[in-house]
Short mmCIF file of C-alpha atoms in Angstrom, two decimals:
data_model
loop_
_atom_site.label_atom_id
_atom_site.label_comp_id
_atom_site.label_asym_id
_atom_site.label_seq_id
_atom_site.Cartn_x
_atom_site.Cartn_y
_atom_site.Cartn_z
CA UNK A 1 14.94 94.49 -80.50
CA UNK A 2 15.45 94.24 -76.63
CA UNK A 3 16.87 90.54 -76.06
CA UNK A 4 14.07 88.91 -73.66
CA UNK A 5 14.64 86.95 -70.77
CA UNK A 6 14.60 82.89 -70.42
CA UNK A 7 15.03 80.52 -67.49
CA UNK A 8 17.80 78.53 -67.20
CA UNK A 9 17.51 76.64 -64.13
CA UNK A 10 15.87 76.37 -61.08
CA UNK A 11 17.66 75.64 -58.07
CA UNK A 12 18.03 76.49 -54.33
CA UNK A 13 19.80 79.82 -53.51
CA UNK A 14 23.03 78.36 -52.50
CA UNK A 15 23.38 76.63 -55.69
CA UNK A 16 21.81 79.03 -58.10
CA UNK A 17 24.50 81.44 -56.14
CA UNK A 18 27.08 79.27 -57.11
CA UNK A 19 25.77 78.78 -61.14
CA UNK A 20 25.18 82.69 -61.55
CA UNK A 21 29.13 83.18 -60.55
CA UNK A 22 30.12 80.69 -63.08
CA UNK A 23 28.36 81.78 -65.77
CA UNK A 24 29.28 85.15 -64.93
CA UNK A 25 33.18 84.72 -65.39
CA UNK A 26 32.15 83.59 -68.55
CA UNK A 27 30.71 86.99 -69.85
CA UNK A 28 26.68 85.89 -69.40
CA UNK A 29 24.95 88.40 -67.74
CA UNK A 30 22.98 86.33 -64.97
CA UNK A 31 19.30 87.33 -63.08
CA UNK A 32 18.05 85.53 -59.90
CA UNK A 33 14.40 85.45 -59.41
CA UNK A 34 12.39 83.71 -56.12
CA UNK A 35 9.80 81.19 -57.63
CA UNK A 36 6.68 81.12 -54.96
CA UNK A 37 5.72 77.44 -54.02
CA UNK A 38 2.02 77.30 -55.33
CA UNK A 39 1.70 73.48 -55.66
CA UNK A 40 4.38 70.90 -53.57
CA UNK A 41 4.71 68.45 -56.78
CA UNK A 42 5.64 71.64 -59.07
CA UNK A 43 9.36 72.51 -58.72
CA UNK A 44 10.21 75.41 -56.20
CA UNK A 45 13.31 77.64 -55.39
CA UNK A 46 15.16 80.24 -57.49
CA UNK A 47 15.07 80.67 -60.98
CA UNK A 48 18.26 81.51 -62.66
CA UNK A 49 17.53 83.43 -65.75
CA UNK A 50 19.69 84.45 -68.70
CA UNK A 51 19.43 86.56 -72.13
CA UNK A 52 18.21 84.28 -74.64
CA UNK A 53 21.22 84.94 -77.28
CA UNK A 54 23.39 83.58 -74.04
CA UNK A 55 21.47 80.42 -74.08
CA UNK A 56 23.45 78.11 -76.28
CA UNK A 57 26.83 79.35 -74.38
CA UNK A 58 24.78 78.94 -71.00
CA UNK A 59 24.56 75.13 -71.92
CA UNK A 60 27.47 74.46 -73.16
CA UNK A 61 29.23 75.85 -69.36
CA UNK A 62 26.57 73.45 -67.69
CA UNK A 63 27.47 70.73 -69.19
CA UNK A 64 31.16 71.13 -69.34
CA UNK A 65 30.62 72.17 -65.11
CA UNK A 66 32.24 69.44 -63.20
CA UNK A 67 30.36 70.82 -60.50
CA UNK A 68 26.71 70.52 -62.60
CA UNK A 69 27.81 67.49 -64.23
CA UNK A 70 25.77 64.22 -63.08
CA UNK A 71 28.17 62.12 -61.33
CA UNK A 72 29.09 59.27 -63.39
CA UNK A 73 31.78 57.30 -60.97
CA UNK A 74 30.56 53.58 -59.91
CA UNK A 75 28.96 53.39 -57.01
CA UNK A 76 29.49 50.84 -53.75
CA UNK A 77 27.62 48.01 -53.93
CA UNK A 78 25.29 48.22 -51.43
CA UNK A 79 23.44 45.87 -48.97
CA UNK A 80 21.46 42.80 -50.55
CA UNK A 81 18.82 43.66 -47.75
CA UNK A 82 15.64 45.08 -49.87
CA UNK A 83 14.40 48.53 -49.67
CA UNK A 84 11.26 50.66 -50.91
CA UNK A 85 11.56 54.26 -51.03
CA UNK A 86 8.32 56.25 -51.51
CA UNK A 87 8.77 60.05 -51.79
CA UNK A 88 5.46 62.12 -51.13
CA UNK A 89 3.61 65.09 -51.44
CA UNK A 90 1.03 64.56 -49.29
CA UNK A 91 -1.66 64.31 -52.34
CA UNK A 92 -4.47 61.73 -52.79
CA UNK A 93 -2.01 59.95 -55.15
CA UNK A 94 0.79 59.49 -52.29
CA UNK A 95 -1.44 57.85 -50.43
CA UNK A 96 -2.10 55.74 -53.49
CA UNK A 97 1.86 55.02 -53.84
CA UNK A 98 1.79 54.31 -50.59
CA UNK A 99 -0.39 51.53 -50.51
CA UNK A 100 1.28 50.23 -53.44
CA UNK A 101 4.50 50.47 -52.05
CA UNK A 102 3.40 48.69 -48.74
CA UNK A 103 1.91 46.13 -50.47
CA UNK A 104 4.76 45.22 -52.84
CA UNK A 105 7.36 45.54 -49.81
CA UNK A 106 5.25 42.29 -48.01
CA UNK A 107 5.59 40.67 -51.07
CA UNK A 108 9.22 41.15 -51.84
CA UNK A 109 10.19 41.13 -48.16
CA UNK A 110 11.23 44.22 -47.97
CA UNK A 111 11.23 47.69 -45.63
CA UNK A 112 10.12 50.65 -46.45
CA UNK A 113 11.37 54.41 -46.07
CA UNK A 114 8.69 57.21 -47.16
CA UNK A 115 10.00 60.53 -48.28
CA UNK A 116 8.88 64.36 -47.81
CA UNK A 117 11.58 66.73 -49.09
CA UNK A 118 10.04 70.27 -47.90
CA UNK A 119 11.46 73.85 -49.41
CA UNK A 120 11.50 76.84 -47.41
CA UNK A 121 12.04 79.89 -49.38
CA UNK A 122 13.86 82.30 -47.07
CA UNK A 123 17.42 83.70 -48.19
CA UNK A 124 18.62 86.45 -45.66
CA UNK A 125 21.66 87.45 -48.02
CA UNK A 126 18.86 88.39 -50.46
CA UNK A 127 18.15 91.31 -47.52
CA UNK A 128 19.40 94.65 -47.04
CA UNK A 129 22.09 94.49 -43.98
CA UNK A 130 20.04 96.59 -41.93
CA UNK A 131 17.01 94.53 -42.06
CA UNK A 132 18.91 91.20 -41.39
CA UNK A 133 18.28 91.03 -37.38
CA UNK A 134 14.62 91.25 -37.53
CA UNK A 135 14.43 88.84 -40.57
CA UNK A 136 16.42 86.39 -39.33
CA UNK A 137 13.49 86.02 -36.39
CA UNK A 138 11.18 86.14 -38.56
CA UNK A 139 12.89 83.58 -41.07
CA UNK A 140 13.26 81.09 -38.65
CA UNK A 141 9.83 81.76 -36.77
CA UNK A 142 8.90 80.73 -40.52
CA UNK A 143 11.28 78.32 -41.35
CA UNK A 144 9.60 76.22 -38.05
CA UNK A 145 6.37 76.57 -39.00
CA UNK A 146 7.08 74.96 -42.17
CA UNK A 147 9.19 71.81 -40.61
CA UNK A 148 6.05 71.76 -38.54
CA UNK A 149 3.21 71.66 -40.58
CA UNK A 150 5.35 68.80 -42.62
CA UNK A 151 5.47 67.11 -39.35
CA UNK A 152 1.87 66.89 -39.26
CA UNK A 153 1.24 65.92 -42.51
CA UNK A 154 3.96 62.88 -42.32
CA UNK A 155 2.56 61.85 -38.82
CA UNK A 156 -1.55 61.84 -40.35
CA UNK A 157 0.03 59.65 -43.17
CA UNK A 158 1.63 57.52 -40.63
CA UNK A 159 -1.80 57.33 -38.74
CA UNK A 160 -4.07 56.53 -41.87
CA UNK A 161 -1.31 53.50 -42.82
CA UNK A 162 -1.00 52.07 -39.21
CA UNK A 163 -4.80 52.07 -38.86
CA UNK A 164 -5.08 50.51 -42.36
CA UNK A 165 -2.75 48.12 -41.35
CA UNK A 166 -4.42 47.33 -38.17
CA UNK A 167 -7.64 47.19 -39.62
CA UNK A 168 -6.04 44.66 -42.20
CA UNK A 169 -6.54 46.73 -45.36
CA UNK A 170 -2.33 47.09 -45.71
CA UNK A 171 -0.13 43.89 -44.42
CA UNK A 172 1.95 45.06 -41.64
CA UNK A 173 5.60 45.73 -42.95
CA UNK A 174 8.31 47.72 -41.35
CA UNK A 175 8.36 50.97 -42.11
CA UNK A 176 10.04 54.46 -41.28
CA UNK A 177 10.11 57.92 -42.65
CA UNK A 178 12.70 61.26 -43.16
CA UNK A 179 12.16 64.23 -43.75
CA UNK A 180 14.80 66.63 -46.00
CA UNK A 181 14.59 70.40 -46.40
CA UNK A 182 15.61 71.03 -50.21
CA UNK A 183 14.49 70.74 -53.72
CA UNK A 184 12.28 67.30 -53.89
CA UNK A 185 14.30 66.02 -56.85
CA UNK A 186 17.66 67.33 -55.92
CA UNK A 187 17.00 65.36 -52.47
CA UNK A 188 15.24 61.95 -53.74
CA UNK A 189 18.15 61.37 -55.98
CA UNK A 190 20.87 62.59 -53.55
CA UNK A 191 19.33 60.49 -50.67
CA UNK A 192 18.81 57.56 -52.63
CA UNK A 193 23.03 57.62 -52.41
CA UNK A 194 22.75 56.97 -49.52
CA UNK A 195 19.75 54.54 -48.58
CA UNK A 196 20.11 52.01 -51.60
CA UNK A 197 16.52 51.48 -52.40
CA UNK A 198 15.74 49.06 -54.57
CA UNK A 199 12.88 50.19 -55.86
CA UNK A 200 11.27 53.84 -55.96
CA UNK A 201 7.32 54.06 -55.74
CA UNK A 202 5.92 57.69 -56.82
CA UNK A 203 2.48 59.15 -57.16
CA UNK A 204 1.84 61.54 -60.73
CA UNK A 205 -1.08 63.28 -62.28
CA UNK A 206 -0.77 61.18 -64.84
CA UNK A 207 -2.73 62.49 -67.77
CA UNK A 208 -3.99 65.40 -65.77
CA UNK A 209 -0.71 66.97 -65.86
CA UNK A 210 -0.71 70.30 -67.42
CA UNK A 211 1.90 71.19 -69.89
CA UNK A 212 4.10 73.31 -67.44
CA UNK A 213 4.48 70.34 -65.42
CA UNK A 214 6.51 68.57 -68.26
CA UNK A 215 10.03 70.33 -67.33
CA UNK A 216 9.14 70.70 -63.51
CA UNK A 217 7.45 66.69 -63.17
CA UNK A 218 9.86 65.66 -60.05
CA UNK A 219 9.02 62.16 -60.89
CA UNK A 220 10.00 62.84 -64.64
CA UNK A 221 13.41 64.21 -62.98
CA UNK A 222 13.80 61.13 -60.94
CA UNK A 223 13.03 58.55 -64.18
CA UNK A 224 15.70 60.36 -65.84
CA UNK A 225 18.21 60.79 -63.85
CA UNK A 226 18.15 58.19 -61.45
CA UNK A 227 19.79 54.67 -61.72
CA UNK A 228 17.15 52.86 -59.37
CA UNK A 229 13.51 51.53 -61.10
CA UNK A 230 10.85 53.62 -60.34
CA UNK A 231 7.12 52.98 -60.34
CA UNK A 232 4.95 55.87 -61.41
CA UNK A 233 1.52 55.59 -60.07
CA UNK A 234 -0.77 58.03 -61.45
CA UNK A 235 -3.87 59.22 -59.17
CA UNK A 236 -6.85 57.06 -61.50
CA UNK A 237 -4.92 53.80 -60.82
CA UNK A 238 -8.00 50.98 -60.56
CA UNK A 239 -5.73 48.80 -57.49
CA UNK A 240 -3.49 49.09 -54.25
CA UNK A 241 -1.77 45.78 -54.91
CA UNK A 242 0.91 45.16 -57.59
CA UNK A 243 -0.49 41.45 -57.22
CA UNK A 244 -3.61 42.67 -59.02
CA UNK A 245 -1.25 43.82 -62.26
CA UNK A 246 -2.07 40.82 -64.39
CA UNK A 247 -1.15 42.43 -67.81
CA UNK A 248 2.19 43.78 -67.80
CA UNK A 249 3.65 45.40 -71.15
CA UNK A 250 7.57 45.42 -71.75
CA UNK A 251 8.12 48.22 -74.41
CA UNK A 252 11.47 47.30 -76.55
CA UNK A 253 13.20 49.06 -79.49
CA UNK A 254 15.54 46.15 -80.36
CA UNK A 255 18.13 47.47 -78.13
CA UNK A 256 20.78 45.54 -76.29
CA UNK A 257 19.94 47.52 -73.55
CA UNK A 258 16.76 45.91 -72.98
CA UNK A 259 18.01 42.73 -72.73
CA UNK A 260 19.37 43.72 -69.31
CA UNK A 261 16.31 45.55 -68.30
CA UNK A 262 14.32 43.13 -68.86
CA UNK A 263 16.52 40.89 -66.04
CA UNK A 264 15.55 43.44 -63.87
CA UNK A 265 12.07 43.53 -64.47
CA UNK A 266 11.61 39.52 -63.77
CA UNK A 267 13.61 40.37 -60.51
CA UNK A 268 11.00 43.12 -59.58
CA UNK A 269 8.25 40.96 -60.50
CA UNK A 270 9.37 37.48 -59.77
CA UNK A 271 6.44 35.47 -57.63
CA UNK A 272 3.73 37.64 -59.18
CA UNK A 273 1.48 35.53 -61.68
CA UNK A 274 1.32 37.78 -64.78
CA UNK A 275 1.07 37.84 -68.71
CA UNK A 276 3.75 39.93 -70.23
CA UNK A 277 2.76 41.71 -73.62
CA UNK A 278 5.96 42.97 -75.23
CA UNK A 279 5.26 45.67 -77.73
CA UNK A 280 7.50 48.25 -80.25
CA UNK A 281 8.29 51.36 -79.14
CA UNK A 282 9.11 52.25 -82.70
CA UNK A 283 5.94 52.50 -85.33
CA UNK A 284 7.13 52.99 -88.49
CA UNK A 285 5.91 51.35 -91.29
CA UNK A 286 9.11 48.01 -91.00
CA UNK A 287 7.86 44.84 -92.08
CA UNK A 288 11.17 43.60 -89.36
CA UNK A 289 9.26 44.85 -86.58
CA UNK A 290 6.86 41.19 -86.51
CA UNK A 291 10.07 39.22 -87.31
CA UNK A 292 12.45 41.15 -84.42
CA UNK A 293 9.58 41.19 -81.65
CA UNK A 294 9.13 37.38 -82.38
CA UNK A 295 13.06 36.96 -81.69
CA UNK A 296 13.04 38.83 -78.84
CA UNK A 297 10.16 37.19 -77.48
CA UNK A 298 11.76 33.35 -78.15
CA UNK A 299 14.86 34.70 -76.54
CA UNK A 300 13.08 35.63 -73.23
CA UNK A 301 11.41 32.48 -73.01
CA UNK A 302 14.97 30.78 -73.58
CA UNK A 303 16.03 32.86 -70.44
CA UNK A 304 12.44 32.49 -68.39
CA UNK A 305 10.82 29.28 -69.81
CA UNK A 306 8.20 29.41 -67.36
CA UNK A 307 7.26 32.56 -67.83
CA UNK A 308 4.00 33.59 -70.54
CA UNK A 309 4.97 35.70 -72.64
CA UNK A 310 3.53 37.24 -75.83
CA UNK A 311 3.98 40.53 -78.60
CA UNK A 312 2.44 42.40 -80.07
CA UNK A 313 3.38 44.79 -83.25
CA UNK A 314 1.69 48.60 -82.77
CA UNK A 315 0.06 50.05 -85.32
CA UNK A 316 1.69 52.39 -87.57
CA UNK A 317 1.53 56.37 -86.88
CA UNK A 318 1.83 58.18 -83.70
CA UNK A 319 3.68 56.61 -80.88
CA UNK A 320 1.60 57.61 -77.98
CA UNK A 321 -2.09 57.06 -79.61
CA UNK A 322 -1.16 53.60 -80.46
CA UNK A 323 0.26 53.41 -77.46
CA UNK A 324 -3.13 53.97 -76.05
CA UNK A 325 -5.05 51.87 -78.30
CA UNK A 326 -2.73 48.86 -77.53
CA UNK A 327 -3.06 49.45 -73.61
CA UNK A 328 -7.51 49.91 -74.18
CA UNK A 329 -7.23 46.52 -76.60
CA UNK A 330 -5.16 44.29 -74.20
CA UNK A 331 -6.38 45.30 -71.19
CA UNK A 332 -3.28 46.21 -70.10
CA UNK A 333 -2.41 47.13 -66.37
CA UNK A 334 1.03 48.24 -65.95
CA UNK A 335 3.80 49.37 -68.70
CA UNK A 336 7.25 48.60 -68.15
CA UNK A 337 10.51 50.22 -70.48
CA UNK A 338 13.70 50.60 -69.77
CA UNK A 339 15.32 54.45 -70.32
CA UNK A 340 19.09 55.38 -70.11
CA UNK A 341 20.67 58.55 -68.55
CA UNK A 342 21.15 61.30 -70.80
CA UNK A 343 23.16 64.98 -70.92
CA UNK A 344 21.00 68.08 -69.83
CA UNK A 345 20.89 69.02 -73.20
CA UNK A 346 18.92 65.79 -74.74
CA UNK A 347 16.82 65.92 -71.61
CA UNK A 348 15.59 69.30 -72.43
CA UNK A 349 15.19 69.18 -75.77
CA UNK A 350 14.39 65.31 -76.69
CA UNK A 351 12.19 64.14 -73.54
CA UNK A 352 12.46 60.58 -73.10
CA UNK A 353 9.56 58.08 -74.19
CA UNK A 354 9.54 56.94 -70.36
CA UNK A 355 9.39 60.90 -69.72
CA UNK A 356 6.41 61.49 -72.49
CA UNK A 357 4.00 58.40 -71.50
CA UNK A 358 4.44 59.74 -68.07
CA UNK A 359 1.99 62.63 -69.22
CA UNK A 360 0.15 60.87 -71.65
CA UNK A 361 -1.27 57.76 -70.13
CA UNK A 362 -3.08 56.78 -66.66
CA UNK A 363 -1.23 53.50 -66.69
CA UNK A 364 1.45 52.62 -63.84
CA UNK A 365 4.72 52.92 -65.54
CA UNK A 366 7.54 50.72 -63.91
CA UNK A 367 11.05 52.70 -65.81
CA UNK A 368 14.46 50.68 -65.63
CA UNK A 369 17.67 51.81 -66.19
CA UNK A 370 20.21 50.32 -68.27
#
């Protein structure tokens, strides 16, 4: 039986160049195979494709690659000065994350950057030598038609926000934008090296999401990988103003862990008047579940006695449905968890809860690391 063909990555030329030579010196026969751009939140550039028996050996290179390897060294602190970062695709829900992200910058006094990481997908060593003159002209008569229909579409965002904000619909905040030619995850986490935010603001499908979209979500990528909070905003969102988040549930599973992200959420949230419903991530049938959400709750209002807090214990079965149920019941307008980074290897095979909700609910999702 012929041994069929899987993908194991998708990355930009250069860099699927560069994992198709390493896997090769290990004996794994390696294919590279353009993926066309059909939508700009759905992963794009070259997918690097393997025999199936060569999978497990495939994974095991990646994640011993120093190279492919996240990197895990401490970072330098960076400026106390606050910072927003909103990536976008130019959909109905960027605008959305935009406004949110406007509206929370005023509050927190903040500025704010707003993203558009384009892909062009044009590699001239991919062309017979003879042919390379004429491509190149035609590459890079391509190449700036793409940089300038992104152009547009940043500069028509830019022009429905300032007129909102002149019209008084967004408070007037400082704000900028960049532009970055490259895979949208690969760049959002690479740039936010470099501009600190300290909080990320991204548009999803939310529940609309088809199943595809799972392994090739950019925001999923960014929630996992990234170190920085980010704020999913699905497209059905009912308001433009974190202020109007009155119900906010922190998901816990008992962890030490969530003791620290919990910190960070009542930094993110500090001024805002809100309820906070703390909930079990785990549903099994544990008669401890009542008596540990009760301590945790008593030891957050020991740390924040000013704060109104209460919990609530979700009903046995699946995760997500009473997930659901609990959000319908208590009205509840934004969820926040904390997540950890994990290898390539859990992240494929054992998504994250933050990564699961994010394609199973139409509630904001505001994911901490610790």
């Amino acid at each position: 039986m012929e041994d069929k063909l899987v993908t194991l990555a998708i990355h930009t030329f250069e860099k699927a160049q560069i994992l198709k030579t390493i896997l090769e010196t290990e004996g794994i026969e390696v294919y590279i195979h353009n993926v066309n751009q059909i939508q700009p939140v759905v992963s794009a550039g070259v997918r690097v494709r393997i025999k199936e028996s060569d999978l497990p050996h495939a994974l095991r290179i990646i994640e011993d690659s120093k190279w492919l390897s996240e990197d895990t060294q401490e970072e330098v602190a960076a400026p106390q000065v606050k910072k927003i970062l909103i990536p976008v695709d130019f959909s109905d829900y960027s605008i959305k994350a935009c406004e949110l992200g406007i509206n929370y910058a005023y509050h927190a006094g903040a500025e704010v950057m707003i993203m558009h990481a384009y892909f062009s997908p044009y590699f001239p060593s991919a062309i017979p030598m003879g042919d390379t003159l004429a491509y190149q002209v035609n590459e890079e008569e391509s190449v700036q038609n793409v940089l300038k229909r992104v152009q547009i579409d940043m500069e028509n965002i830019c022009t429905l926000i300032n007129r909102k904000m002149q019209a008084g619909e967004l408070p007037k905040v400082k704000y900028n934008y960049v532009l970055r030619e490259g895979l949208p995850e690969e760049e959002i986490l690479a740039y936010c090296k470099e501009y600190h935010p300290t909080l990320i603001v991204m548009g999803t499908r939310g529940k609309s999401q088809k199943d595809m979209d799972l392994i090739g979500s950019v925001t999923g990528e960014v929630i996992e990988v990234n170190k920085v909070p980010v704020l999913a905003i699905p497209e059905n969102i009912r308001f433009n103003d974190f202020g109007e988040a009155k119900n906010i549930a922190f998901a816990t599973s008992f962890n030490q862990r969530d003791l620290v992200a919990f910190d960070e959420f009542m930094d993110l949230v500090k001024g805002y008047d809100i309820h906070i419903h703390l909930f079990n991530i785990s549903t099994s049938k544990d008669e401890w579940n009542e008596i540990r959400l009760t301590g945790v709750r008593e030891y957050f209002l020991k740390q924040y006695p000013d704060a109104n807090i209460t919990h609530t214990v979700l009903a046995d079965g699946d995760l997500l449905l009473a997930i659901e149920k609990f959000v319908r019941d208590e009205q509840i307008d934004m969820i926040a968890l904390s997540t950890y980074r994990r290898n390539i290897l859990a992240r494929m095979f054992n998504p994250s809860i933050a990564r699961k909700m994010l394609f199973h609910t139409d509630t904001p999702l505001l994911v901490m690391h610790a």
